[in-house]
Amino acid sequence: EVQLQASGGGLVQAGGSLRLSCKVSGFRFDDYVIGWFRQAPGKEREAVSGLSVADGRTYFTDSVKGRFSISNDNTRNTVYLQMNSLKPEDTAVYSCALRWGTAITPILVTDFYHWGQGTLVTVSS
């Protein structure tokens, strides 16, 4: 059974940093994409970033480019979302999800069938 476990959220001041982790388990293939999504109160869930584990290709939504990075530790089966220069508008529940394949785009919520629980990121001004 595919399982994803997200962690690392918290409260941080504007300009600060957080690193989210998404640990995956329950399978042995490496042709999958991990997507990070966020949902702020009253807003729709949006794609933030994605990583094709097999080839390392990445995706970032425009609002986080230059501030967020994504990486993979194969030894720990964990994908990290490093978030720097955080802004109050980054406040949201962040979730990681998995879909099979290697194509990095598009990153659509509807394409991801395996989800981890969300972790809350709060950025104070």
PDB file of C-alpha atoms in Angstrom:
ATOM      1  CA  GLU A   1       0.000   0.000   0.000  1.00  0.00           C
ATOM      2  CA  VAL A   2       1.375   3.363  -1.031  1.00  0.00           C
ATOM      3  CA  GLN A   3       1.732   5.683   1.927  1.00  0.00           C
ATOM      4  CA  LEU A   4       2.944   9.253   2.192  1.00  0.00           C
ATOM      5  CA  GLN A   5       3.747  11.051   5.408  1.00  0.00           C
ATOM      6  CA  ALA A   6       4.223  14.795   5.365  1.00  0.00           C
ATOM      7  CA  SER A   7       5.837  16.737   8.170  1.00  0.00           C
ATOM      8  CA  GLY A   8       7.759  19.890   8.953  1.00  0.00           C
ATOM      9  CA  GLY A   9       5.119  22.590   9.112  1.00  0.00           C
ATOM     10  CA  GLY A  10       5.057  25.223  11.796  1.00  0.00           C
ATOM     11  CA  LEU A  11       4.928  28.885  12.643  1.00  0.00           C
ATOM     12  CA  VAL A  12       7.607  31.139  11.207  1.00  0.00           C
ATOM     13  CA  GLN A  13       8.073  34.862  10.768  1.00  0.00           C
ATOM     14  CA  ALA A  14       8.072  36.443   7.353  1.00  0.00           C
ATOM     15  CA  GLY A  15      11.465  36.004   5.744  1.00  0.00           C
ATOM     16  CA  GLY A  16      12.092  32.776   7.584  1.00  0.00           C
ATOM     17  CA  SER A  17      12.506  29.234   6.324  1.00  0.00           C
ATOM     18  CA  LEU A  18      10.944  25.837   6.777  1.00  0.00           C
ATOM     19  CA  ARG A  19      11.664  22.442   5.301  1.00  0.00           C
ATOM     20  CA  LEU A  20       8.808  20.084   4.651  1.00  0.00           C
ATOM     21  CA  SER A  21       9.365  16.357   4.318  1.00  0.00           C
ATOM     22  CA  CYS A  22       7.333  13.771   2.469  1.00  0.00           C
ATOM     23  CA  LYS A  23       8.289  10.200   3.258  1.00  0.00           C
ATOM     24  CA  VAL A  24       6.957   7.599   0.870  1.00  0.00           C
ATOM     25  CA  SER A  25       6.630   3.871   1.404  1.00  0.00           C
ATOM     26  CA  GLY A  26       4.851   0.786   0.198  1.00  0.00           C
ATOM     27  CA  PHE A  27       6.388   0.357  -3.256  1.00  0.00           C
ATOM     28  CA  ARG A  28       9.729  -0.100  -4.985  1.00  0.00           C
ATOM     29  CA  PHE A  29       9.405   1.757  -8.285  1.00  0.00           C
ATOM     30  CA  ASP A  30      11.124   5.074  -8.944  1.00  0.00           C
ATOM     31  CA  ASP A  31       9.109   6.338 -11.897  1.00  0.00           C
ATOM     32  CA  TYR A  32       6.824   8.588  -9.953  1.00  0.00           C
ATOM     33  CA  VAL A  33       6.259  12.252  -9.326  1.00  0.00           C
ATOM     34  CA  ILE A  34       5.861  13.842  -5.929  1.00  0.00           C
ATOM     35  CA  GLY A  35       3.777  16.974  -5.918  1.00  0.00           C
ATOM     36  CA  TRP A  36       3.476  19.515  -3.145  1.00  0.00           C
ATOM     37  CA  PHE A  37       0.159  21.304  -2.916  1.00  0.00           C
ATOM     38  CA  ARG A  38      -1.213  23.924  -0.585  1.00  0.00           C
ATOM     39  CA  GLN A  39      -4.607  25.138   0.389  1.00  0.00           C
ATOM     40  CA  ALA A  40      -5.184  28.414   2.158  1.00  0.00           C
ATOM     41  CA  PRO A  41      -8.434  29.152   3.988  1.00  0.00           C
ATOM     42  CA  GLY A  42     -11.192  29.942   1.532  1.00  0.00           C
ATOM     43  CA  LYS A  43      -9.064  29.113  -1.476  1.00  0.00           C
ATOM     44  CA  GLU A  44      -8.715  26.180  -3.805  1.00  0.00           C
ATOM     45  CA  ARG A  45      -5.856  23.750  -3.498  1.00  0.00           C
ATOM     46  CA  GLU A  46      -2.978  24.754  -5.744  1.00  0.00           C
ATOM     47  CA  ALA A  47       0.158  23.038  -6.972  1.00  0.00           C
ATOM     48  CA  VAL A  48       3.319  24.490  -5.486  1.00  0.00           C
ATOM     49  CA  SER A  49       6.100  22.220  -6.675  1.00  0.00           C
ATOM     50  CA  GLY A  50       6.808  18.826  -8.147  1.00  0.00           C
ATOM     51  CA  LEU A  51       9.699  16.432  -8.571  1.00  0.00           C
ATOM     52  CA  SER A  52      10.089  13.582 -11.012  1.00  0.00           C
ATOM     53  CA  VAL A  53      12.083  11.176  -8.880  1.00  0.00           C
ATOM     54  CA  ALA A  54      13.449   9.121 -11.788  1.00  0.00           C
ATOM     55  CA  ASP A  55      15.082  12.006 -13.657  1.00  0.00           C
ATOM     56  CA  GLY A  56      15.133  14.899 -11.215  1.00  0.00           C
ATOM     57  CA  ARG A  57      13.035  17.292 -13.234  1.00  0.00           C
ATOM     58  CA  THR A  58      11.249  19.861 -11.149  1.00  0.00           C
ATOM     59  CA  TYR A  59       8.312  22.210 -11.278  1.00  0.00           C
ATOM     60  CA  PHE A  60       7.537  25.364  -9.317  1.00  0.00           C
ATOM     61  CA  THR A  61       4.583  27.643  -9.504  1.00  0.00           C
ATOM     62  CA  ASP A  62       5.543  31.198 -10.354  1.00  0.00           C
ATOM     63  CA  SER A  63       4.855  32.599  -6.896  1.00  0.00           C
ATOM     64  CA  VAL A  64       7.526  30.434  -5.251  1.00  0.00           C
ATOM     65  CA  LYS A  65      10.224  30.383  -7.926  1.00  0.00           C
ATOM     66  CA  GLY A  66      13.547  31.477  -6.504  1.00  0.00           C
ATOM     67  CA  ARG A  67      12.356  30.906  -2.940  1.00  0.00           C
ATOM     68  CA  PHE A  68      11.439  27.213  -2.798  1.00  0.00           C
ATOM     69  CA  SER A  69      13.485  24.212  -3.811  1.00  0.00           C
ATOM     70  CA  ILE A  70      12.684  20.525  -3.953  1.00  0.00           C
ATOM     71  CA  SER A  71      14.977  17.555  -3.519  1.00  0.00           C
ATOM     72  CA  ASN A  72      14.978  13.836  -2.983  1.00  0.00           C
ATOM     73  CA  ASP A  73      16.882  11.558  -0.624  1.00  0.00           C
ATOM     74  CA  ASN A  74      16.636   8.082  -2.080  1.00  0.00           C
ATOM     75  CA  THR A  75      18.202   6.502   0.981  1.00  0.00           C
ATOM     76  CA  ARG A  76      15.346   7.805   3.091  1.00  0.00           C
ATOM     77  CA  ASN A  77      12.617   7.635   0.432  1.00  0.00           C
ATOM     78  CA  THR A  78      11.885  11.219   1.296  1.00  0.00           C
ATOM     79  CA  VAL A  79      11.233  14.289  -0.796  1.00  0.00           C
ATOM     80  CA  TYR A  80      11.942  17.670   0.755  1.00  0.00           C
ATOM     81  CA  LEU A  81      10.440  21.056   0.030  1.00  0.00           C
ATOM     82  CA  GLN A  82      12.770  23.767   1.224  1.00  0.00           C
ATOM     83  CA  MET A  83      10.918  27.027   1.663  1.00  0.00           C
ATOM     84  CA  ASN A  84      12.935  30.195   2.075  1.00  0.00           C
ATOM     85  CA  SER A  85      11.989  33.866   2.265  1.00  0.00           C
ATOM     86  CA  LEU A  86       8.535  32.894   3.390  1.00  0.00           C
ATOM     87  CA  LYS A  87       5.716  35.379   3.049  1.00  0.00           C
ATOM     88  CA  PRO A  88       2.398  35.631   4.874  1.00  0.00           C
ATOM     89  CA  GLU A  89       0.679  34.613   1.649  1.00  0.00           C
ATOM     90  CA  ASP A  90       2.479  31.268   1.845  1.00  0.00           C
ATOM     91  CA  THR A  91       0.333  30.404   4.855  1.00  0.00           C
ATOM     92  CA  ALA A  92      -1.611  27.250   4.057  1.00  0.00           C
ATOM     93  CA  VAL A  93      -1.958  23.563   4.705  1.00  0.00           C
ATOM     94  CA  TYR A  94       0.682  21.842   2.606  1.00  0.00           C
ATOM     95  CA  SER A  95       0.201  18.296   1.368  1.00  0.00           C
ATOM     96  CA  CYS A  96       2.331  15.946  -0.673  1.00  0.00           C
ATOM     97  CA  ALA A  97       0.944  13.528  -3.205  1.00  0.00           C
ATOM     98  CA  LEU A  98       2.176  10.914  -5.643  1.00  0.00           C
ATOM     99  CA  ARG A  99       1.338   9.982  -9.180  1.00  0.00           C
ATOM    100  CA  TRP A 100       2.983   7.388 -11.374  1.00  0.00           C
ATOM    101  CA  GLY A 101       5.088   8.308 -14.405  1.00  0.00           C
ATOM    102  CA  THR A 102       7.912  10.718 -15.106  1.00  0.00           C
ATOM    103  CA  ALA A 103       6.290  13.675 -16.839  1.00  0.00           C
ATOM    104  CA  ILE A 104       6.796  16.644 -14.555  1.00  0.00           C
ATOM    105  CA  THR A 105       4.049  18.791 -16.004  1.00  0.00           C
ATOM    106  CA  PRO A 106       1.284  19.383 -15.706  1.00  0.00           C
ATOM    107  CA  ILE A 107       0.937  19.136 -11.946  1.00  0.00           C
ATOM    108  CA  LEU A 108      -2.800  18.737 -11.543  1.00  0.00           C
ATOM    109  CA  VAL A 109      -4.555  17.861  -8.332  1.00  0.00           C
ATOM    110  CA  THR A 110      -6.828  15.469 -10.184  1.00  0.00           C
ATOM    111  CA  ASP A 111      -3.876  13.395 -11.455  1.00  0.00           C
ATOM    112  CA  PHE A 112      -2.675  12.490  -7.978  1.00  0.00           C
ATOM    113  CA  TYR A 113      -4.339   9.546  -6.299  1.00  0.00           C
ATOM    114  CA  HIS A 114      -2.084   8.977  -3.315  1.00  0.00           C
ATOM    115  CA  TRP A 115      -2.011  11.700  -0.693  1.00  0.00           C
ATOM    116  CA  GLY A 116      -0.319  12.275   2.609  1.00  0.00           C
ATOM    117  CA  GLN A 117      -1.871  14.204   5.442  1.00  0.00           C
ATOM    118  CA  GLY A 118      -1.439  17.949   5.426  1.00  0.00           C
ATOM    119  CA  THR A 119       0.965  19.965   7.497  1.00  0.00           C
ATOM    120  CA  LEU A 120       0.169  23.537   8.463  1.00  0.00           C
ATOM    121  CA  VAL A 121       2.537  26.342   7.578  1.00  0.00           C
ATOM    122  CA  THR A 122       1.821  29.694   9.180  1.00  0.00           C
ATOM    123  CA  VAL A 123       3.869  32.732   8.253  1.00  0.00           C
ATOM    124  CA  SER A 124       3.411  35.741  10.485  1.00  0.00           C
ATOM    125  CA  SER A 125       4.014  39.283   9.298  1.00  0.00           C
TER     126      SER A 125
END
